[in-house]
């Protein structure tokens, strides 16, 4: 079987001619918010008195969503996202964007361009992972990790972040984030819904973060 | 198999480095979570616990669900989906699978 593969310095597959990647689509800035303080979500990272629905919130669908937080932003990714004002920017990427040719092209067996050295500038470079270990007590304590000031968090891999009303009461559950001085902090919040212990605690949570070369 | 790739754009800016990870789109599937349950699992070749993620792209149900109502986690050879909200109706989810290792 013919094909083309490239591995990184850690032995991970970075290019495989059998697969498309994800390619930059656009960026939306999260500036103004509405419904400020409507929900009361309080945890060790603060409360939601200064949070609201981002007016420009990007829909939760089959685009990959990547968020670059501003300093001191608080985020609860619910769609519409519940954030502080001027919290940051949301970029989107997709697998079916046109791939530009240049310098070195990689095609799949159907002759479709899946990677090129020119297109690489529009492919997110994953630099590391925000790794909450299995069995970490995220319900009652904060997990923090330095990710740098220019990193985009892959929101589409964040498990949940949910505010909903089942008719008898409004509840919420999911990872609540704060970003300060290059460090991302997280605690699981929950009211009337699922805890970290009842869902992901045995498995942990792994969220890639990286940069878009065309945006930096 | 350690390796490495570096690329620069026309201005000399590094746009791929030897330690970067990239995202590969593995494909799409769907799964139905029965009424009054909070968890469902499914098999999908190529997924791993440390090197993959699963995106809930859409939700179809008689009840008002959104993709945000669910939490997904991959394991070796499959995925696990949790329902976070308190709704009880059955729901069918469209899932997109990605790998980065």
Coordinates of N, CA and C in Angstrom, one line a residue, chain A residues 6-16 19-22 60-62 64 78-79 95 115 117 120-121 123-127 129 154 156-157 159-162 164-166 173 188 193-194 199-200 203-206 208 213 216, chain B residues 1-5 7-10 13-26 28 38-39 49-58 66-73 80 82-87 96 98 100-101:
Chain A
X6 N 4.4 11.5 8.0 CA 5.5 12.2 8.7 C 5.2 12.2 10.1
X7 N 6.2 11.9 10.9 CA 6.0 11.9 12.4 C 6.7 13.0 13.0
X8 N 6.3 13.4 14.3 CA 7.0 14.5 15.0 C 8.1 13.9 15.9
X9 N 8.7 14.8 16.6 CA 9.9 14.4 17.4 C 9.5 13.5 18.6
X10 N 8.2 13.5 18.9 CA 7.7 12.6 19.9 C 7.1 11.3 19.4
X11 N 7.2 11.1 18.1 CA 6.8 9.9 17.4 C 5.3 9.9 17.1
X12 N 4.6 11.1 17.2 CA 3.2 11.1 16.8 C 3.1 11.4 15.3
X13 N 2.1 10.8 14.7 CA 1.8 11.0 13.3 C 1.3 12.4 13.1
X14 N 2.0 13.2 12.2 CA 1.5 14.6 11.9 C 1.0 14.7 10.5
X15 N 1.4 14.0 9.6 CA 0.8 14.0 8.3 C 0.6 12.6 7.8
X16 N -0.6 12.3 7.3 CA -0.9 11.0 6.8 C -1.7 11.2 5.6
X19 N -5.6 10.8 5.4 CA -6.5 11.6 6.2 C -6.4 13.1 5.9
X20 N -7.5 13.8 5.9 CA -7.5 15.2 5.8 C -7.3 15.8 7.2
X21 N -6.8 17.0 7.3 CA -6.6 17.6 8.6 C -7.8 18.5 8.9
X22 N -7.5 19.6 9.7 CA -8.5 20.6 9.9 C -7.8 21.9 9.5
X60 N -22.3 26.0 18.2 CA -21.7 24.7 18.4 C -22.2 23.7 17.3
X61 N -21.3 23.4 16.4 CA -21.8 22.5 15.2 C -20.6 21.7 14.8
X62 N -20.5 21.4 13.5 CA -19.4 20.6 13.0 C -18.1 21.4 12.6
X64 N -14.7 23.0 14.0 CA -13.9 22.9 15.3 C -13.7 24.4 15.8
X78 N -20.8 27.1 26.6 CA -22.1 26.4 26.5 C -22.8 26.5 25.1
X79 N -22.5 27.5 24.4 CA -23.2 27.7 23.1 C -24.6 28.1 23.3
X95 N -12.6 20.5 8.1 CA -11.9 19.5 7.3 C -12.1 19.7 5.8
X115 N -2.6 18.0 2.4 CA -1.7 18.9 3.1 C -0.7 19.5 2.1
X117 N 2.8 22.5 2.2 CA 3.7 23.4 3.0 C 3.1 24.8 3.0
X120 N 0.0 24.7 5.4 CA 0.4 24.5 6.8 C 0.3 25.8 7.7
X121 N 0.4 26.9 7.1 CA 0.2 28.2 7.8 C -1.2 28.3 8.3
X123 N -3.1 25.6 9.2 CA -3.4 24.4 10.0 C -2.9 24.6 11.4
X124 N -3.8 24.4 12.4 CA -3.4 24.7 13.8 C -2.3 23.8 14.2
X125 N -1.2 24.4 14.8 CA -0.1 23.7 15.3 C -0.4 23.4 16.8
X126 N -0.7 22.1 17.1 CA -1.0 21.7 18.5 C 0.4 21.6 19.2
X127 N 0.5 22.4 20.2 CA 1.8 22.5 21.0 C 1.8 21.7 22.3
X129 N -1.0 19.8 25.6 CA -2.3 19.4 26.1 C -2.6 19.9 27.5
X154 N -8.6 24.2 22.1 CA -9.5 23.5 21.3 C -10.8 23.2 22.0
X156 N -13.7 22.5 21.0 CA -14.6 21.4 20.6 C -14.2 20.1 21.3
X157 N -13.0 20.0 21.9 CA -12.7 18.8 22.7 C -12.9 19.0 24.2
X159 N -15.2 18.7 27.2 CA -16.4 17.9 27.4 C -17.5 18.7 28.0
X160 N -18.5 19.1 27.3 CA -19.7 19.7 27.9 C -19.4 21.2 28.2
X161 N -20.2 21.7 29.1 CA -20.4 23.1 29.4 C -21.8 23.3 29.0
X162 N -22.7 23.2 30.0 CA -24.1 23.1 29.7 C -24.9 23.9 30.7
X164 N -29.0 24.4 31.2 CA -30.3 24.0 30.6 C -31.4 23.9 31.7
X165 N -32.6 24.0 31.2 CA -33.8 24.0 32.0 C -34.7 22.8 31.6
X166 N -34.9 21.9 32.5 CA -35.7 20.7 32.2 C -37.1 20.9 32.4
X173 N -23.7 22.3 34.3 CA -22.6 21.4 34.6 C -21.5 21.5 33.5
X188 N -14.7 22.0 37.7 CA -16.0 21.5 37.3 C -17.1 22.1 38.1
X193 N -27.3 18.8 38.1 CA -26.9 18.0 37.0 C -25.7 17.1 37.3
X194 N -24.9 16.7 36.3 CA -23.9 15.7 36.5 C -22.6 16.3 37.1
X199 N -19.1 11.4 36.0 CA -18.9 11.3 34.5 C -17.5 11.0 34.2
X200 N -16.6 12.1 34.1 CA -15.3 11.9 33.5 C -14.2 11.6 34.5
X203 N -11.6 9.0 33.9 CA -10.9 9.0 32.6 C -10.1 10.3 32.4
X204 N -10.4 11.3 33.2 CA -9.7 12.6 33.0 C -10.1 13.3 31.8
X205 N -9.4 14.4 31.5 CA -9.8 15.3 30.4 C -8.6 15.8 29.7
X206 N -8.5 15.7 28.4 CA -7.3 16.1 27.6 C -7.7 17.1 26.5
X208 N -6.3 19.7 23.7 CA -5.2 20.3 22.9 C -5.2 21.8 22.9
X213 N -0.5 29.7 12.7 CA 0.6 30.5 12.2 C 0.1 31.8 11.4
X216 N -0.6 34.7 14.0 CA 0.3 35.1 15.0 C 1.5 35.8 14.3
Chain B
X1 N 8.2 6.0 16.4 CA 9.1 6.4 15.3 C 9.3 7.9 15.4
X2 N 10.3 8.4 16.2 CA 10.5 9.9 16.2 C 11.0 10.4 14.9
X3 N 10.5 11.5 14.5 CA 10.9 12.2 13.3 C 10.9 13.7 13.5
X4 N 10.4 14.4 12.5 CA 10.3 15.8 12.6 C 10.2 16.5 11.3
X5 N 9.5 17.6 11.3 CA 9.2 18.3 10.1 C 9.3 19.8 10.4
X7 N 8.7 23.7 8.5 CA 8.3 24.4 7.3 C 8.3 25.9 7.6
X8 N 8.7 26.7 6.6 CA 8.6 28.2 6.8 C 7.8 28.8 5.7
X9 N 7.2 29.9 6.0 CA 6.4 30.6 4.9 C 7.4 31.5 4.1
X10 N 6.8 32.2 3.2 CA 7.7 33.0 2.3 C 8.4 34.1 3.0
X13 N 8.9 32.8 8.4 CA 8.3 32.4 9.7 C 8.1 30.9 9.8
X14 N 8.5 30.4 10.9 CA 8.3 28.9 11.1 C 6.8 28.6 11.2
X15 N 6.3 27.7 10.4 CA 4.9 27.4 10.4 C 4.6 26.0 10.8
X16 N 5.6 25.1 10.8 CA 5.6 23.8 11.3 C 6.9 23.5 12.0
X17 N 6.9 23.0 13.2 CA 8.1 22.6 13.9 C 8.1 21.1 14.3
X18 N 9.3 20.7 14.7 CA 9.5 19.2 14.8 C 8.6 18.6 15.9
X19 N 8.2 19.4 16.9 CA 7.4 18.8 18.0 C 5.9 19.0 17.9
X20 N 5.5 19.7 16.8 CA 4.1 19.9 16.6 C 3.2 18.7 16.5
X21 N 2.0 18.7 16.9 CA 1.0 17.7 16.6 C 0.0 18.3 15.6
X22 N -0.5 17.4 14.8 CA -1.5 17.9 13.9 C -2.8 17.1 14.1
X23 N -3.9 17.6 13.5 CA -5.2 17.0 13.7 C -5.6 16.3 12.4
X24 N -6.0 15.0 12.6 CA -6.5 14.2 11.5 C -7.9 13.9 11.7
X25 N -8.7 14.1 10.6 CA -10.1 13.8 10.7 C -10.4 12.4 10.3
X26 N -10.8 11.6 11.3 CA -11.0 10.1 11.1 C -12.3 9.8 10.5
X28 N -17.0 10.3 10.6 CA -18.2 10.7 11.3 C -19.1 9.4 11.6
X38 N -27.9 8.0 30.9 CA -27.0 9.1 30.9 C -25.6 8.8 30.3
X39 N -25.5 7.6 29.7 CA -24.2 7.3 29.1 C -24.4 6.3 28.0
X49 N -7.3 6.6 23.8 CA -7.6 7.4 25.0 C -6.7 8.6 25.1
X50 N -5.4 8.5 24.7 CA -4.5 9.6 24.8 C -4.4 10.5 23.6
X51 N -4.8 10.0 22.4 CA -4.5 10.7 21.2 C -5.7 11.1 20.3
X52 N -6.9 11.1 20.9 CA -8.0 11.4 20.0 C -9.0 12.3 20.8
X53 N -9.9 12.9 20.0 CA -11.1 13.5 20.7 C -12.3 13.4 19.8
X54 N -13.4 13.5 20.4 CA -14.7 13.2 19.8 C -15.6 14.5 20.0
X55 N -16.1 15.0 18.9 CA -16.9 16.2 18.9 C -18.4 15.9 18.6
X56 N -19.3 16.3 19.5 CA -20.7 16.2 19.3 C -21.1 17.3 18.4
X57 N -21.4 17.0 17.1 CA -21.7 18.0 16.1 C -23.1 18.4 16.1
X58 N -24.0 17.5 16.4 CA -25.4 17.9 16.4 C -26.2 16.8 17.2
X66 N -28.9 20.3 22.8 CA -27.9 20.9 22.0 C -26.6 20.1 22.2
X67 N -25.6 20.2 21.3 CA -24.4 19.4 21.5 C -23.7 19.7 22.9
X68 N -24.0 20.9 23.4 CA -23.3 21.3 24.7 C -23.9 20.5 25.9
X69 N -25.0 19.8 25.7 CA -25.6 19.0 26.8 C -24.8 17.7 27.0
X70 N -23.7 17.4 26.2 CA -23.1 16.1 26.2 C -21.5 16.3 26.4
X71 N -20.9 15.3 27.1 CA -19.5 15.3 27.2 C -19.0 14.0 26.6
X72 N -17.9 14.1 25.8 CA -17.4 13.0 25.1 C -15.9 12.7 25.5
X73 N -15.6 11.4 25.5 CA -14.2 11.0 25.8 C -13.9 9.8 25.1
X80 N -17.0 7.2 24.6 CA -18.0 7.2 25.7 C -18.6 8.6 25.7
X82 N -21.4 11.1 27.7 CA -22.2 11.4 28.9 C -23.2 12.5 28.6
X83 N -24.4 12.3 29.1 CA -25.4 13.3 29.1 C -25.3 14.1 30.4
X84 N -25.1 15.5 30.2 CA -25.0 16.3 31.4 C -26.3 16.9 31.9
X85 N -27.2 17.2 30.9 CA -28.4 17.9 31.3 C -29.4 16.9 31.9
X86 N -30.5 17.4 32.5 CA -31.5 16.6 33.2 C -32.6 16.1 32.3
X87 N -32.5 16.4 31.0 CA -33.6 15.9 30.1 C -33.5 14.4 30.1
X96 N -18.2 13.6 15.3 CA -17.0 13.7 14.4 C -15.8 13.2 15.2
X98 N -11.6 12.7 15.7 CA -10.3 13.3 15.3 C -9.2 12.6 16.1
X100 N -4.9 13.2 17.1 CA -3.7 14.1 17.0 C -2.4 13.4 17.4
X101 N -2.5 12.0 17.5 CA -1.2 11.3 17.8 C -1.2 10.1 16.8

